PDB file of C-alpha atoms in Angstrom:
ATOM      1  CA  UNK A 299      -0.014   0.003  -0.027  1.00 71.00           C
ATOM      2  CA  UNK A 300       1.570   3.284  -1.149  1.00 70.00           C
ATOM      3  CA  UNK A 301       0.145   6.567  -0.018  1.00 69.00           C
ATOM      4  CA  UNK A 302       1.380  10.053  -0.935  1.00 71.00           C
ATOM      5  CA  UNK A 303       0.275  13.059   1.208  1.00 70.00           C
ATOM      6  CA  UNK A 304      -0.333  15.470  -1.633  1.00 71.00           C
ATOM      7  CA  UNK A 305      -1.391  13.135  -4.447  1.00 75.00           C
ATOM      8  CA  UNK A 306      -3.943  10.619  -5.537  1.00 76.00           C
ATOM      9  CA  UNK A 307      -2.778   8.262  -8.188  1.00 77.00           C
ATOM     10  CA  UNK A 308      -3.837   5.610 -10.640  1.00 79.00           C
ATOM     11  CA  UNK A 309      -1.743   2.806 -12.015  1.00 81.00           C
ATOM     12  CA  UNK A 310      -2.481   1.419 -15.456  1.00 84.00           C
ATOM     13  CA  UNK A 311      -0.695  -1.790 -16.478  1.00 83.00           C
ATOM     14  CA  UNK A 312       0.082  -1.416 -20.123  1.00 79.00           C
ATOM     15  CA  UNK A 313       1.951  -4.587 -21.058  1.00 79.00           C
ATOM     16  CA  UNK A 314       4.281  -7.287 -19.790  1.00 77.00           C
ATOM     17  CA  UNK A 315       7.467  -8.527 -21.375  1.00 77.00           C
ATOM     18  CA  UNK A 316      10.497 -10.654 -20.638  1.00 78.00           C
ATOM     19  CA  UNK A 317      14.110  -9.846 -21.353  1.00 76.00           C
ATOM     20  CA  UNK A 318      16.085 -12.074 -23.705  1.00 73.00           C
ATOM     21  CA  UNK A 319      19.261 -10.054 -23.994  1.00 72.00           C
ATOM     22  CA  UNK A 320      20.805 -11.153 -20.727  1.00 70.00           C
ATOM     23  CA  UNK A 321      22.106 -14.499 -19.656  1.00 76.00           C
ATOM     24  CA  UNK A 322      18.978 -14.866 -17.558  1.00 76.00           C
ATOM     25  CA  UNK A 323      15.501 -13.893 -18.610  1.00 78.00           C
ATOM     26  CA  UNK A 324      13.785 -11.291 -16.385  1.00 79.00           C
ATOM     27  CA  UNK A 325      10.048 -10.629 -16.532  1.00 81.00           C
ATOM     28  CA  UNK A 326       9.019  -6.945 -16.724  1.00 81.00           C
ATOM     29  CA  UNK A 327       5.922  -4.753 -16.623  1.00 81.00           C
ATOM     30  CA  UNK A 328       5.197  -1.523 -18.416  1.00 83.00           C
ATOM     31  CA  UNK A 329       2.885   0.675 -16.453  1.00 85.00           C
ATOM     32  CA  UNK A 330       1.634   4.157 -16.482  1.00 86.00           C
ATOM     33  CA  UNK A 331       1.364   6.222 -13.269  1.00 81.00           C
ATOM     34  CA  UNK A 332      -0.986   9.175 -13.296  1.00 79.00           C
ATOM     35  CA  UNK A 333      -0.504  11.532 -10.292  1.00 75.00           C
ATOM     36  CA  UNK A 334      -3.064  14.146  -9.416  1.00 75.00           C
ATOM     37  CA  UNK A 335      -2.369  16.768  -6.739  1.00 73.00           C
ATOM     38  CA  UNK A 336      -4.962  16.726  -4.023  1.00 75.00           C
ATOM     39  CA  UNK A 337      -6.139  20.348  -3.649  1.00 77.00           C
ATOM     40  CA  UNK A 338      -7.549  19.700  -0.248  1.00 79.00           C
ATOM     41  CA  UNK A 339      -4.033  19.392   1.200  1.00 79.00           C
ATOM     42  CA  UNK A 340      -3.085  22.871   0.077  1.00 82.00           C
ATOM     43  CA  UNK A 341      -6.450  24.384   0.976  1.00 87.00           C
ATOM     44  CA  UNK A 342      -5.797  23.374   4.595  1.00 87.00           C
ATOM     45  CA  UNK A 343      -2.007  23.953   4.660  1.00 86.00           C
ATOM     46  CA  UNK A 344      -1.509  26.983   2.448  1.00 90.00           C
ATOM     47  CA  UNK A 345      -4.660  28.785   1.081  1.00 92.00           C
ATOM     48  CA  UNK A 346      -6.610  29.124   4.358  1.00 94.00           C
ATOM     49  CA  UNK A 347      -3.674  30.364   6.528  1.00 94.00           C
ATOM     50  CA  UNK A 348      -2.410  32.737   3.898  1.00 94.00           C
ATOM     51  CA  UNK A 349      -5.960  34.141   3.469  1.00 95.00           C
ATOM     52  CA  UNK A 350      -6.089  34.715   7.309  1.00 95.00           C
ATOM     53  CA  UNK A 351      -2.835  36.610   7.125  1.00 94.00           C
ATOM     54  CA  UNK A 352      -4.106  38.792   4.217  1.00 95.00           C
ATOM     55  CA  UNK A 353      -7.307  39.649   6.181  1.00 95.00           C
ATOM     56  CA  UNK A 354      -5.103  40.344   9.282  1.00 93.00           C
ATOM     57  CA  UNK A 355      -3.048  42.752   7.235  1.00 93.00           C
ATOM     58  CA  UNK A 356      -6.222  44.458   5.977  1.00 94.00           C
ATOM     59  CA  UNK A 357      -7.484  44.693   9.584  1.00 92.00           C
ATOM     60  CA  UNK A 358      -4.305  46.565  10.547  1.00 92.00           C
ATOM     61  CA  UNK A 359      -5.724  49.457   8.555  1.00 91.00           C
ATOM     62  CA  UNK A 360      -8.273  49.889  11.258  1.00 92.00           C
ATOM     63  CA  UNK A 361      -5.651  50.523  13.921  1.00 90.00           C
ATOM     64  CA  UNK A 362      -5.149  54.344  14.249  1.00 89.00           C
ATOM     65  CA  UNK A 363      -2.168  55.700  12.200  1.00 87.00           C
ATOM     66  CA  UNK A 364      -0.770  57.243  15.382  1.00 87.00           C
ATOM     67  CA  UNK A 365      -0.251  53.748  16.813  1.00 87.00           C
ATOM     68  CA  UNK A 366       3.004  53.169  14.932  1.00 88.00           C
ATOM     69  CA  UNK A 367       4.312  50.154  16.920  1.00 89.00           C
ATOM     70  CA  UNK A 368       0.961  48.304  16.597  1.00 87.00           C
ATOM     71  CA  UNK A 369       0.697  48.704  12.844  1.00 89.00           C
ATOM     72  CA  UNK A 370       4.333  48.162  12.028  1.00 91.00           C
ATOM     73  CA  UNK A 371       4.456  45.093  14.185  1.00 90.00           C
ATOM     74  CA  UNK A 372       1.321  43.660  12.764  1.00 90.00           C
ATOM     75  CA  UNK A 373       2.329  44.310   9.168  1.00 90.00           C
ATOM     76  CA  UNK A 374       5.917  43.109   9.485  1.00 92.00           C
ATOM     77  CA  UNK A 375       4.876  39.998  11.437  1.00 93.00           C
ATOM     78  CA  UNK A 376       2.298  39.145   8.860  1.00 93.00           C
ATOM     79  CA  UNK A 377       4.721  39.714   5.948  1.00 92.00           C
ATOM     80  CA  UNK A 378       7.477  37.664   7.561  1.00 94.00           C
ATOM     81  CA  UNK A 379       5.059  34.863   8.366  1.00 93.00           C
ATOM     82  CA  UNK A 380       3.903  34.770   4.730  1.00 93.00           C
ATOM     83  CA  UNK A 381       7.506  34.726   3.525  1.00 93.00           C
ATOM     84  CA  UNK A 382       8.338  31.776   5.835  1.00 93.00           C
ATOM     85  CA  UNK A 383       5.087  30.019   4.598  1.00 91.00           C
ATOM     86  CA  UNK A 384       5.985  30.615   1.020  1.00 90.00           C
ATOM     87  CA  UNK A 385       9.488  29.155   1.568  1.00 90.00           C
ATOM     88  CA  UNK A 386       8.031  26.139   3.278  1.00 88.00           C
ATOM     89  CA  UNK A 387       5.517  25.595   0.455  1.00 83.00           C
ATOM     90  CA  UNK A 388       8.180  25.767  -2.199  1.00 84.00           C
ATOM     91  CA  UNK A 389      10.201  23.092  -0.372  1.00 85.00           C
ATOM     92  CA  UNK A 390       7.223  20.767  -0.102  1.00 78.00           C
ATOM     93  CA  UNK A 391       6.162  20.745  -3.759  1.00 77.00           C
ATOM     94  CA  UNK A 392       8.136  19.387  -6.733  1.00 75.00           C
ATOM     95  CA  UNK A 393      10.515  21.809  -8.405  1.00 81.00           C
ATOM     96  CA  UNK A 394       9.307  22.962 -11.718  1.00 80.00           C
ATOM     97  CA  UNK A 395      10.563  25.435 -14.252  1.00 86.00           C
ATOM     98  CA  UNK A 396       7.337  27.375 -14.571  1.00 87.00           C
ATOM     99  CA  UNK A 397       5.239  29.497 -12.255  1.00 88.00           C
ATOM    100  CA  UNK A 398       2.498  27.462 -10.590  1.00 86.00           C
ATOM    101  CA  UNK A 399      -0.860  28.607  -9.392  1.00 88.00           C
ATOM    102  CA  UNK A 400       0.444  28.199  -5.874  1.00 88.00           C
ATOM    103  CA  UNK A 401       3.269  30.619  -6.600  1.00 90.00           C
ATOM    104  CA  UNK A 402       0.870  33.142  -8.000  1.00 93.00           C
ATOM    105  CA  UNK A 403      -1.308  32.847  -4.861  1.00 94.00           C
ATOM    106  CA  UNK A 404       1.551  33.265  -2.438  1.00 93.00           C
ATOM    107  CA  UNK A 405       3.139  36.166  -4.319  1.00 94.00           C
ATOM    108  CA  UNK A 406      -0.245  37.969  -4.530  1.00 96.00           C
ATOM    109  CA  UNK A 407      -0.752  37.516  -0.852  1.00 95.00           C
ATOM    110  CA  UNK A 408       2.631  38.936  -0.127  1.00 95.00           C
ATOM    111  CA  UNK A 409       1.990  41.879  -2.447  1.00 95.00           C
ATOM    112  CA  UNK A 410      -1.279  42.518  -0.744  1.00 96.00           C
ATOM    113  CA  UNK A 411       0.334  42.534   2.753  1.00 95.00           C
ATOM    114  CA  UNK A 412       3.150  44.723   1.502  1.00 95.00           C
ATOM    115  CA  UNK A 413       0.586  47.185   0.034  1.00 95.00           C
ATOM    116  CA  UNK A 414      -0.991  47.392   3.498  1.00 94.00           C
ATOM    117  CA  UNK A 415       2.382  48.361   4.909  1.00 94.00           C
ATOM    118  CA  UNK A 416       3.008  50.815   2.061  1.00 95.00           C
ATOM    119  CA  UNK A 417      -0.444  52.407   2.809  1.00 95.00           C
ATOM    120  CA  UNK A 418       0.619  52.958   6.387  1.00 94.00           C
ATOM    121  CA  UNK A 419       3.778  54.683   5.251  1.00 94.00           C
ATOM    122  CA  UNK A 420       1.991  56.987   2.889  1.00 95.00           C
ATOM    123  CA  UNK A 421      -0.604  57.868   5.596  1.00 94.00           C
ATOM    124  CA  UNK A 422       2.124  58.528   8.097  1.00 94.00           C
ATOM    125  CA  UNK A 423       4.026  60.756   5.717  1.00 94.00           C
ATOM    126  CA  UNK A 424       0.799  62.705   4.885  1.00 94.00           C
ATOM    127  CA  UNK A 425      -0.045  63.132   8.574  1.00 93.00           C
ATOM    128  CA  UNK A 426       3.482  64.319   9.521  1.00 92.00           C
ATOM    129  CA  UNK A 427       3.430  66.754   6.563  1.00 94.00           C
ATOM    130  CA  UNK A 428       0.388  68.412   8.122  1.00 92.00           C
ATOM    131  CA  UNK A 429      -2.095  66.999   5.604  1.00 93.00           C
ATOM    132  CA  UNK A 430      -4.123  64.800   8.032  1.00 92.00           C
ATOM    133  CA  UNK A 431      -7.329  65.198   6.007  1.00 94.00           C
ATOM    134  CA  UNK A 432      -5.623  63.784   2.852  1.00 94.00           C
ATOM    135  CA  UNK A 433      -4.166  60.974   4.981  1.00 93.00           C
ATOM    136  CA  UNK A 434      -7.506  60.050   6.516  1.00 93.00           C
ATOM    137  CA  UNK A 435      -9.185  60.121   3.061  1.00 95.00           C
ATOM    138  CA  UNK A 436      -6.428  57.972   1.565  1.00 95.00           C
ATOM    139  CA  UNK A 437      -6.743  55.467   4.433  1.00 94.00           C
ATOM    140  CA  UNK A 438     -10.483  55.276   4.063  1.00 95.00           C
ATOM    141  CA  UNK A 439     -10.152  54.601   0.273  1.00 96.00           C
ATOM    142  CA  UNK A 440      -7.537  51.888   0.953  1.00 95.00           C
ATOM    143  CA  UNK A 441      -9.849  50.218   3.556  1.00 95.00           C
ATOM    144  CA  UNK A 442     -12.349  49.720   0.751  1.00 95.00           C
ATOM    145  CA  UNK A 443     -10.130  49.257  -2.355  1.00 96.00           C
ATOM    146  CA  UNK A 444      -7.616  46.726  -0.947  1.00 95.00           C
ATOM    147  CA  UNK A 445     -10.231  44.092   0.077  1.00 95.00           C
ATOM    148  CA  UNK A 446     -12.054  44.642  -3.279  1.00 96.00           C
ATOM    149  CA  UNK A 447      -8.865  43.956  -5.181  1.00 96.00           C
ATOM    150  CA  UNK A 448      -8.318  40.741  -3.117  1.00 96.00           C
ATOM    151  CA  UNK A 449     -11.888  39.750  -3.792  1.00 96.00           C
ATOM    152  CA  UNK A 450     -11.519  40.330  -7.528  1.00 97.00           C
ATOM    153  CA  UNK A 451      -8.314  38.327  -7.500  1.00 97.00           C
ATOM    154  CA  UNK A 452     -10.173  35.473  -5.775  1.00 95.00           C
ATOM    155  CA  UNK A 453     -12.997  35.699  -8.296  1.00 96.00           C
ATOM    156  CA  UNK A 454     -10.543  35.208 -11.158  1.00 95.00           C
ATOM    157  CA  UNK A 455      -8.119  32.841  -9.433  1.00 93.00           C
ATOM    158  CA  UNK A 456     -10.447  30.106  -8.116  1.00 91.00           C
ATOM    159  CA  UNK A 457     -12.443  29.420 -11.305  1.00 92.00           C
ATOM    160  CA  UNK A 458      -9.187  29.237 -13.317  1.00 89.00           C
ATOM    161  CA  UNK A 459      -7.587  26.971 -10.754  1.00 85.00           C
ATOM    162  CA  UNK A 460     -10.607  24.600 -10.385  1.00 85.00           C
ATOM    163  CA  UNK A 461     -11.179  24.535 -14.094  1.00 85.00           C
ATOM    164  CA  UNK A 462      -7.623  23.241 -14.626  1.00 71.00           C
ATOM    165  CA  UNK A 463      -7.896  20.884 -11.620  1.00 69.00           C
ATOM    166  CA  UNK A 464     -11.227  19.389 -12.620  1.00 70.00           C
ATOM    167  CA  UNK A 465     -10.022  18.932 -16.252  1.00 68.00           C
ATOM    168  CA  UNK A 466      -7.082  16.984 -14.956  1.00 59.00           C
ATOM    169  CA  UNK A 467      -4.373  19.399 -16.029  1.00 51.00           C
TER     170      UNK A 467
END
């Protein structure tokens, strides 16, 4: 009984043969292995935790801009945790020469968290420059725009991923 944590597989026996070019004949089998990555594994191990971290980064926008240690700590911890998660995910999947859907997901999550940190920097600069009204307006817009961008990304990402997964690609 063979089991692989991330894959389901089927074995198709194609043909059998025997060697006749050695001193002793050896029987052999020709078989085809079809591996399919189980998406449930990555939903639990990668997609759900990274989504939680993205939401956490977005929630940091609701901490007052004057609370610098709280926002910086929350943003940097979230970004570093996502970076460590991305590194761990890259080590647990087979190395390929192309960008996978999982890479796209993790990179977008990191960009989203970084954009929340960047928003805080812009708001802080505006407030310290004496333009608190502009800073507050920018922060209000980002509180709405950033989750909408993440939602739009999810609306385009998941149908594309699941279409390829269900088609067996």
